[in-house]
XYZ file of C-alpha atoms in Angstrom:
593
model
C 0.000 0.000 0.000
C 1.397 3.410 -0.967
C 2.203 5.696 1.924
C 0.175 8.865 2.521
C 1.705 12.173 3.609
C 0.317 15.589 4.487
C 1.060 18.642 2.362
C 0.374 21.889 4.225
C -0.134 25.103 2.256
C 0.950 27.585 4.892
C -0.490 30.769 3.387
C -3.758 29.147 2.334
C -4.685 27.234 5.518
C -5.129 24.110 3.410
C -3.936 20.562 4.135
C -4.020 17.695 1.650
C -3.211 14.022 2.155
C -1.404 12.687 -0.899
C 0.233 9.484 -2.029
C 4.006 9.193 -1.938
C 5.500 10.278 -5.261
C 2.769 12.833 -6.064
C 3.975 15.898 -7.974
C 3.439 19.225 -6.240
C 1.972 20.368 -9.551
C -1.036 18.057 -9.330
C -1.813 19.169 -5.762
C -1.482 22.868 -6.605
C -3.805 22.530 -9.605
C -6.471 21.391 -7.139
C -5.975 23.886 -4.326
C -5.126 26.990 -6.410
C -6.743 26.920 -9.880
C -5.342 30.381 -10.591
C -1.744 29.178 -10.379
C -0.211 29.443 -13.862
C 1.918 26.717 -15.416
C 3.149 28.582 -18.529
C 4.602 25.492 -20.236
C 1.868 23.173 -18.887
C 4.281 21.326 -16.601
C 6.866 20.381 -19.213
C 9.706 21.969 -17.227
C 10.785 24.275 -20.036
C 9.847 27.650 -18.516
C 10.966 27.465 -14.876
C 8.020 29.631 -13.780
C 6.077 27.327 -11.425
C 8.202 28.337 -8.446
C 7.080 27.666 -4.885
C 8.830 27.613 -1.536
C 8.739 24.204 0.061
C 10.097 22.646 3.240
C 10.075 18.980 4.109
C 10.658 15.756 2.303
C 10.766 16.143 -1.466
C 12.720 14.339 -4.153
C 16.181 15.838 -4.827
C 16.311 18.739 -7.309
C 16.238 17.569 -10.907
C 18.643 18.784 -13.558
C 15.800 20.966 -14.851
C 15.468 22.654 -11.461
C 19.224 23.139 -11.148
C 19.314 24.773 -14.585
C 16.385 27.111 -13.948
C 16.842 27.926 -10.267
C 20.517 27.740 -9.403
C 22.086 26.746 -6.115
C 21.170 29.894 -4.157
C 17.421 29.632 -4.863
C 17.411 25.885 -4.190
C 19.192 26.461 -0.894
C 16.479 28.983 0.012
C 13.796 26.331 -0.525
C 12.606 27.325 -3.987
C 11.366 24.391 -6.079
C 9.580 23.870 -9.382
C 6.133 22.409 -8.776
C 6.271 20.407 -12.004
C 9.466 18.631 -10.886
C 9.337 18.119 -7.106
C 7.586 15.014 -5.756
C 6.355 14.367 -2.233
C 8.211 11.635 -0.301
C 7.245 12.747 3.194
C 5.463 15.581 5.062
C 5.823 18.898 3.205
C 4.992 22.540 3.855
C 4.433 24.758 0.834
C 4.179 28.523 0.488
C 2.491 29.609 -2.736
C 3.099 33.038 -4.267
C 0.258 35.479 -3.748
C -2.180 35.393 -6.632
C -2.856 38.613 -8.513
C -6.329 39.978 -7.860
C -8.703 40.168 -10.789
C -9.223 43.817 -9.853
C -5.777 44.544 -11.315
C -6.895 43.414 -14.784
C -7.751 46.129 -17.275
C -11.445 46.070 -18.170
C -12.045 49.738 -19.018
C -11.808 51.012 -22.542
C -13.115 53.418 -25.131
C -16.887 53.010 -25.588
C -18.359 54.966 -28.463
C -21.866 56.380 -28.223
C -24.383 53.923 -29.594
C -28.119 54.325 -30.140
C -29.773 51.505 -28.155
C -31.182 48.869 -30.464
C -30.953 45.565 -28.527
C -32.325 42.200 -29.591
C -34.581 42.501 -26.535
C -37.772 44.517 -26.324
C -40.641 44.753 -23.839
C -44.297 44.997 -24.740
C -47.077 45.941 -22.309
C -50.692 45.101 -23.117
C -54.077 44.730 -21.499
C -54.737 41.200 -20.376
C -56.774 39.539 -23.135
C -59.761 37.327 -22.597
C -59.591 34.444 -22.913
C -55.996 34.328 -21.619
C -54.441 32.220 -24.374
C -51.326 32.472 -26.492
C -53.439 33.162 -29.588
C -55.114 36.083 -27.850
C -51.736 37.480 -26.784
C -50.186 36.875 -30.225
C -53.000 38.798 -31.944
C -51.456 42.093 -30.808
C -47.845 41.103 -31.516
C -45.862 41.059 -34.768
C -46.772 38.043 -36.860
C -43.368 36.392 -36.523
C -43.357 36.361 -32.702
C -43.289 32.881 -31.213
C -43.523 31.717 -27.607
C -40.953 29.738 -25.674
C -42.143 26.579 -23.955
C -41.618 28.237 -20.565
C -43.924 31.096 -21.569
C -46.671 28.660 -22.611
C -46.327 26.950 -19.249
C -46.491 30.285 -17.407
C -49.649 31.616 -19.072
C -52.076 29.384 -17.061
C -50.356 30.469 -13.824
C -50.937 34.200 -14.364
C -53.353 35.771 -11.837
C -56.753 36.337 -13.385
C -57.283 39.667 -11.616
C -54.282 41.420 -13.173
C -55.291 44.146 -15.674
C -52.176 44.037 -17.852
C -49.232 41.886 -18.908
C -45.570 42.539 -19.694
C -43.895 40.497 -22.401
C -40.140 40.211 -22.916
C -39.196 39.461 -26.518
C -35.705 38.348 -27.522
C -34.917 38.114 -31.218
C -38.518 37.401 -32.133
C -39.255 34.926 -29.329
C -41.371 35.759 -26.293
C -39.236 34.527 -23.402
C -41.092 36.079 -20.476
C -44.645 36.929 -19.518
C -45.477 38.516 -16.170
C -48.493 40.120 -14.569
C -48.258 43.881 -14.090
C -46.223 46.554 -15.766
C -42.942 46.404 -13.816
C -41.344 42.944 -13.964
C -37.818 44.252 -13.449
C -34.994 44.979 -15.856
C -33.461 42.553 -18.308
C -29.711 42.277 -18.661
C -26.984 40.974 -20.945
C -23.409 40.009 -20.124
C -20.587 40.881 -22.515
C -17.497 38.682 -22.061
C -13.957 39.136 -23.335
C -12.056 35.847 -23.159
C -8.360 36.537 -23.500
C -5.566 34.003 -23.434
C -4.365 35.427 -20.110
C -7.313 37.330 -18.665
C -11.105 37.393 -18.699
C -13.435 40.364 -18.281
C -17.230 40.547 -18.126
C -19.672 43.452 -18.173
C -23.260 43.480 -16.895
C -25.342 45.624 -19.263
C -28.820 46.912 -18.437
C -30.699 46.523 -21.705
C -33.312 49.143 -20.770
C -30.898 51.917 -19.772
C -28.041 50.847 -22.113
C -25.621 51.248 -19.220
C -22.805 49.072 -17.877
C -23.804 48.425 -14.274
C -21.056 46.068 -13.083
C -17.690 44.792 -14.266
C -15.711 41.769 -13.114
C -12.389 40.301 -14.228
C -10.081 37.381 -13.476
C -7.177 35.455 -14.872
C -8.064 32.784 -17.393
C -8.034 29.483 -15.466
C -6.822 27.757 -18.632
C -3.436 29.269 -17.789
C -2.709 26.221 -15.649
C -2.558 24.244 -18.915
C -0.063 26.593 -20.577
C 0.483 30.333 -21.018
C 0.458 30.339 -24.816
C -1.988 29.203 -27.472
C 0.196 26.385 -28.761
C 0.250 24.800 -25.293
C -3.556 25.006 -25.111
C -3.952 23.540 -28.605
C -1.612 20.699 -27.672
C -3.509 20.012 -24.433
C -6.816 19.973 -26.316
C -5.528 17.186 -28.614
C -7.189 14.580 -26.381
C -10.880 14.381 -25.550
C -10.069 14.736 -21.869
C -7.841 17.755 -22.471
C -10.439 19.528 -24.621
C -13.064 18.885 -21.940
C -10.771 20.299 -19.225
C -10.121 23.507 -21.129
C -13.790 23.920 -22.063
C -14.995 23.200 -18.541
C -12.507 25.696 -17.073
C -13.730 28.630 -19.155
C -17.433 27.765 -18.817
C -17.018 27.597 -15.038
C -15.282 30.985 -15.093
C -18.084 32.595 -17.111
C -20.685 31.092 -14.789
C -18.807 32.508 -11.797
C -18.880 35.891 -13.495
C -22.636 35.623 -14.108
C -23.356 34.745 -10.481
C -21.006 37.422 -9.144
C -22.510 40.108 -11.367
C -26.076 39.088 -10.513
C -25.373 39.079 -6.776
C -23.634 42.454 -6.919
C -26.564 43.973 -8.822
C -29.192 42.262 -6.654
C -30.920 40.566 -9.581
C -32.040 37.016 -10.352
C -30.092 34.898 -12.839
C -33.231 34.640 -14.984
C -33.020 38.389 -15.624
C -29.819 37.805 -17.598
C -31.136 36.867 -21.020
C -28.119 37.218 -23.306
C -24.373 36.558 -23.319
C -22.162 37.881 -26.122
C -18.576 36.716 -26.167
C -15.389 37.755 -27.978
C -12.031 36.012 -27.977
C -9.207 34.983 -30.232
C -9.940 32.062 -32.521
C -8.499 29.470 -30.131
C -10.313 30.823 -27.057
C -13.621 30.973 -28.937
C -13.332 27.353 -30.095
C -12.405 26.132 -26.606
C -15.458 27.973 -25.253
C -17.551 26.069 -27.808
C -15.652 22.820 -27.095
C -14.529 22.720 -30.717
C -11.109 21.136 -31.184
C -8.658 23.958 -32.148
C -6.282 21.495 -33.818
C -6.586 23.229 -37.210
C -5.074 26.382 -35.699
C -1.845 24.512 -35.017
C -1.088 23.603 -38.628
C -1.139 25.212 -42.051
C -3.129 27.098 -43.194
C -4.004 27.989 -39.545
C -7.713 28.392 -40.200
C -10.373 28.255 -37.449
C -13.289 25.872 -37.809
C -15.699 28.822 -37.848
C -15.279 32.576 -38.352
C -18.947 33.582 -38.635
C -21.319 34.566 -35.837
C -22.363 31.528 -33.787
C -25.668 31.473 -31.883
C -26.500 28.934 -29.165
C -28.795 28.332 -26.232
C -27.487 28.514 -22.649
C -28.264 24.811 -22.175
C -25.969 23.818 -25.044
C -23.041 25.306 -23.142
C -24.176 24.875 -19.550
C -24.460 28.593 -18.810
C -26.596 29.584 -15.831
C -28.596 32.436 -17.355
C -32.258 32.518 -18.379
C -32.961 29.147 -20.016
C -34.686 30.910 -22.936
C -31.826 33.331 -23.426
C -29.280 33.412 -26.236
C -25.496 33.110 -26.395
C -23.494 34.634 -29.237
C -19.837 34.102 -30.092
C -18.893 37.077 -32.231
C -17.403 36.635 -35.718
C -13.653 36.708 -36.307
C -11.461 37.545 -39.257
C -9.313 34.447 -39.761
C -6.383 32.473 -38.424
C -5.338 33.926 -35.092
C -7.282 37.140 -35.685
C -10.413 36.405 -33.746
C -13.517 38.226 -32.624
C -11.570 40.105 -29.939
C -9.866 42.026 -32.754
C -12.985 42.482 -34.891
C -14.796 43.754 -31.769
C -11.914 46.177 -31.271
C -12.286 47.397 -34.836
C -15.988 47.971 -34.174
C -15.245 49.885 -30.971
C -12.719 52.151 -32.729
C -15.042 52.622 -35.728
C -12.475 51.479 -38.278
C -13.929 51.587 -41.768
C -11.123 52.120 -44.293
C -11.876 55.773 -44.988
C -9.068 56.996 -42.719
C -5.455 55.864 -42.614
C -5.340 54.233 -39.190
C -3.410 51.498 -37.434
C -4.986 49.299 -34.755
C -2.703 47.018 -32.773
C -3.348 44.730 -29.824
C -0.110 43.428 -28.331
C -0.405 40.467 -26.013
C 0.421 36.801 -26.398
C 0.222 37.583 -30.122
C 0.392 40.887 -31.941
C -2.761 41.463 -33.981
C -2.799 44.333 -36.444
C -5.432 46.067 -38.580
C -4.355 48.723 -41.063
C -6.937 50.842 -42.864
C -6.636 53.319 -45.708
C -7.508 53.954 -49.339
C -10.855 52.251 -48.769
C -9.268 48.960 -47.735
C -8.772 47.152 -44.430
C -5.939 44.645 -43.938
C -5.390 42.453 -40.880
C -2.652 40.115 -39.773
C -1.319 38.335 -36.723
C 2.325 38.144 -35.732
C 3.865 35.514 -33.486
C 5.021 38.000 -30.862
C 5.202 35.239 -28.287
C 4.479 35.744 -24.604
C 7.515 37.963 -23.858
C 5.327 41.051 -23.422
C 3.377 39.225 -20.698
C 6.430 37.975 -18.820
C 6.603 34.393 -20.056
C 9.982 33.132 -21.360
C 11.615 36.020 -19.483
C 13.942 34.897 -16.670
C 12.289 37.022 -13.977
C 9.156 37.725 -15.996
C 5.697 37.693 -14.471
C 2.231 39.050 -15.080
C 1.529 42.623 -14.001
C 0.662 42.546 -10.315
C 1.930 43.642 -6.891
C 5.724 43.546 -6.819
C 6.228 43.473 -10.582
C 8.742 46.048 -11.841
C 6.720 48.286 -14.159
C 9.059 51.260 -14.567
C 12.605 52.314 -13.765
C 15.025 55.145 -14.262
C 18.646 55.962 -13.570
C 19.143 58.904 -11.218
C 22.217 60.421 -9.558
C 21.348 58.282 -6.551
C 21.338 55.100 -8.623
C 18.764 52.867 -10.287
C 15.235 53.510 -9.034
C 12.549 50.872 -9.584
C 8.805 51.417 -9.628
C 6.802 48.317 -8.720
C 3.073 47.753 -8.888
C 1.560 48.425 -5.478
C 4.932 49.728 -4.240
C 5.722 46.193 -3.122
C 9.254 44.722 -2.949
C 10.352 43.714 -6.474
C 9.473 40.109 -7.247
C 9.801 40.046 -11.030
C 9.312 42.169 -14.111
C 6.206 42.601 -16.275
C 6.033 43.526 -19.963
C 6.088 47.299 -19.550
C 8.927 46.993 -17.036
C 10.893 44.934 -19.544
C 10.489 47.636 -22.178
C 11.509 50.362 -19.732
C 14.595 48.364 -18.747
C 15.639 47.784 -22.353
C 15.075 51.455 -23.241
C 17.228 52.715 -20.383
C 19.978 50.159 -20.988
C 20.087 50.948 -24.712
C 20.236 54.696 -24.028
C 23.159 54.189 -21.622
C 25.044 51.994 -24.088
C 24.798 48.933 -21.849
C 22.864 47.170 -24.611
C 24.154 47.670 -28.152
C 21.900 48.136 -31.182
C 22.391 44.447 -32.000
C 20.864 43.512 -28.642
C 24.127 42.263 -27.135
C 25.482 43.521 -23.855
C 28.374 45.851 -24.640
C 31.861 44.393 -24.332
C 33.984 45.431 -21.396
C 31.166 46.664 -19.168
C 32.429 47.712 -15.758
C 28.975 48.283 -14.279
C 28.766 46.404 -10.942
C 25.207 45.377 -11.782
C 26.428 43.405 -14.786
C 27.507 39.783 -14.448
C 29.697 39.036 -17.502
C 29.843 35.293 -16.804
C 26.078 34.752 -16.767
C 25.375 37.794 -18.985
C 22.817 39.266 -16.643
C 22.108 42.851 -15.661
C 20.683 43.018 -12.140
C 17.896 45.473 -11.369
C 18.063 44.592 -7.662
C 20.932 43.588 -5.416
C 22.772 40.544 -6.775
C 23.196 38.879 -3.393
C 19.958 39.141 -1.459
C 20.203 38.240 2.214
C 16.466 37.777 2.680
C 15.675 34.210 1.630
C 12.103 35.229 0.810
C 13.348 37.574 -1.932
C 15.017 36.565 -5.190
C 17.068 39.010 -7.294
C 15.492 40.500 -10.404
C 17.617 40.745 -13.540
C 17.592 40.973 -17.325
C 19.543 38.282 -19.164
C 20.975 38.183 -22.673
C 18.338 35.601 -23.557
C 15.588 37.910 -22.251
C 16.760 40.638 -24.593
C 16.683 38.178 -27.499
C 13.120 37.151 -26.611
C 12.116 40.800 -26.573
C 13.831 41.415 -29.914
C 11.988 38.477 -31.480
C 8.661 39.809 -30.217
C 9.174 43.420 -31.234
C 10.706 42.409 -34.554
C 7.681 40.315 -35.444
C 5.234 43.102 -34.546
C 7.113 45.782 -36.476
C 7.635 43.535 -39.491
C 3.890 42.905 -39.609
C 3.130 46.618 -39.497
C 5.776 47.396 -42.132
C 4.523 44.797 -44.598
C 0.866 45.787 -44.265
C 1.814 49.426 -44.845
C 3.802 48.436 -47.891
C 0.828 46.540 -49.320
C -1.284 49.700 -49.086
C 1.536 51.960 -50.268
C 1.617 53.917 -47.007
C 4.393 55.554 -45.017
C 4.460 56.205 -41.251
C 3.655 59.894 -41.747
C 0.420 58.888 -43.509
C -1.008 57.401 -40.297
C -3.569 59.717 -38.711
C -4.060 57.558 -35.608
C -2.352 54.569 -34.028
C -4.699 52.744 -31.618
C -2.990 50.730 -28.869
C -5.473 48.219 -27.475
C -5.280 45.948 -24.458
C -3.564 46.222 -21.100
C -0.048 46.249 -22.507
C -0.892 49.054 -24.897
C -2.553 51.057 -22.135
C 0.549 51.150 -19.962
C 3.148 51.307 -22.729
C 4.850 54.682 -23.117
C 4.500 55.703 -26.784
C 7.947 57.308 -26.822
C 9.505 54.009 -25.683
C 7.675 52.030 -28.370
C 8.845 54.407 -31.105
C 12.401 54.604 -29.729
C 12.817 50.824 -29.757
C 11.220 50.394 -33.177
C 8.161 48.557 -31.879
C 5.911 51.152 -33.544
C 6.505 53.243 -36.674
C 8.024 56.700 -36.134
C 4.856 58.808 -35.902
C 4.201 61.950 -33.845
C 3.424 60.835 -30.309
C 0.124 62.722 -30.213
C -1.202 60.369 -32.892
C -0.760 57.326 -30.632
C -3.893 56.639 -28.595
C -4.339 54.023 -25.845
C -7.905 52.710 -26.064
C -7.968 50.039 -23.348
C -10.004 46.875 -23.583
C -11.594 47.390 -26.985
C -12.522 43.703 -27.195
C -14.741 44.116 -24.141
C -16.143 47.452 -25.270
C -16.867 46.200 -28.766
C -18.720 43.236 -27.283
C -20.777 45.590 -25.095
C -21.760 47.507 -28.224
C -23.080 44.293 -29.822
C -25.437 43.586 -26.910
C -26.714 47.151 -27.032
C -27.386 47.120 -30.767
C -28.502 44.407 -33.153
C -27.564 46.801 -35.936
C -23.990 46.900 -34.628
C -24.001 43.100 -34.410
C -24.901 42.865 -38.078
C -22.390 45.617 -38.906
C -19.731 43.489 -37.246
C -20.580 40.512 -39.451
C -20.229 42.683 -42.545
C -17.008 44.235 -41.227
C -15.314 40.874 -40.687
C -16.160 39.828 -44.248
C -14.700 43.047 -45.602
C -11.367 42.925 -43.750
C -8.672 41.222 -45.823
C -6.695 38.624 -43.881
C -2.997 38.755 -44.818
C -0.851 35.707 -43.968
C 2.600 37.186 -43.360
C 4.326 33.806 -43.270
C 3.758 33.605 -47.012
C 5.427 36.949 -47.697
C 8.960 36.416 -49.082
C 10.109 39.714 -47.513
C 9.003 38.887 -43.996
C 12.247 37.248 -42.856
C 14.363 40.128 -44.142
C 12.185 42.821 -42.545
C 11.868 40.817 -39.339
C 15.648 40.465 -39.027
C 16.177 44.196 -39.563
C 13.387 45.069 -37.117
C 15.102 43.149 -34.320
C 17.796 45.842 -34.175
C 17.473 48.670 -31.655
C 17.382 51.500 -34.150
C 14.938 53.097 -36.538
C 13.758 50.140 -38.617
C 12.969 52.442 -41.553
């Protein structure tokens, strides 16, 4: 019989009894679903770090390579490598609150025109569906629940209220004030999720909630998710994780607003092509091979029961239409929010796990996706992490030395995407990093370790065992160069196809959290964005979420979005013979033009 041992999670007040030989990873997946395993437990990223005391298997070669002797001596282990062989105490890193996730964004004015409407009428006699239908448009039809409710209506009531959703009567109540009806707009990102509770009568956003995508425990990037979904069990796990998250959002929003779940009659959802298919439990395998096409790009309509969503049973669920490949409905919703139409020369870019681009001008609209990789979100960066308390987000050299700005003014525990950019900018300006991306030869800076090729942002030898040093390595700079080179090459080639130059751009829209906190002057200096006047660069926040809100407020906008996605030309950059040349040039830290 296999021995059982206790694993105590000290900062969670949780104890689990596990079998000898159990990986810490499998226990953590159960007790902390928000814990991210960027490489899905393959040991290639070195990010699933925890502090552990007790009886664990000796450090593996993978742990030695990623952690080093000092961190191992301080009790740091990789959860995907360490196995329990006796009683263990574990301290997990603090999870980042969903409140830190960007959900705000530009929301254009929109005349309310929802799929929902309410009709009030005098109670007919006899009280039958045919009598009710006689005063409604001819194409109105009742739901089964409405037919069942009609006999239960009080006979003494003088009037009825009918709720109609897309031509179907989904609610009938006695009296003239049955309460408001709501929709939930959801943005499913690879890393984060955001949801908005929209009052369909007032056309206002009443509540917002956000969280990290629980699918992150199966890998930080899309390729890891696609690989995990290759089995029936894996696809079910990823689907179940996101459905559970959306249901938690629905319940949380309803409770906060003091409404019943049945008052939520519609859910509209946007996401990249992979996230949308996992939400639908459609195998995303086709996105992992040429020609990288999703199973569906058009608008998809379903019932809540088909997905297991806990809203009004007669409600509707829409997954918004995408453009193609890895340019999903999150980007088309962003185009809707920013009112892109091809009449103006504008650039829309959403930089995250991928870099999605839309360029408009001369009556045309081109879109493409670049494999920016997860560097801008901290993955594949030695001390990289998501933006949250303790993450280095800004820095500057002063006469007193290097000053770091961390989120929440907490002790530095890693570096997020904007912090990485700030570090590279300052190091390039000081000549510590050359235009090729290499650390300069002969550096005498005490923060630079020439043997390991690391530049330390914090003290190299930290006495506090709870704190690990934060640094930028040569490999980190290369990862950043690959990401920024891919984004700029995509922009350059789309502009070339339309015969445009940087000075032709009237507006550059930076969407998403990364774009909201990115300093435009840094992006232009490093060659991430074309050299345009800084006042033309506009951060627009979560346009995927705002565009989705617009589609629940207006059925006209929903149809406009379908037409827009058919009009946008999807450009596959991998097929462009110039891409490699432009990409290589764009990796340099100088004006790529």
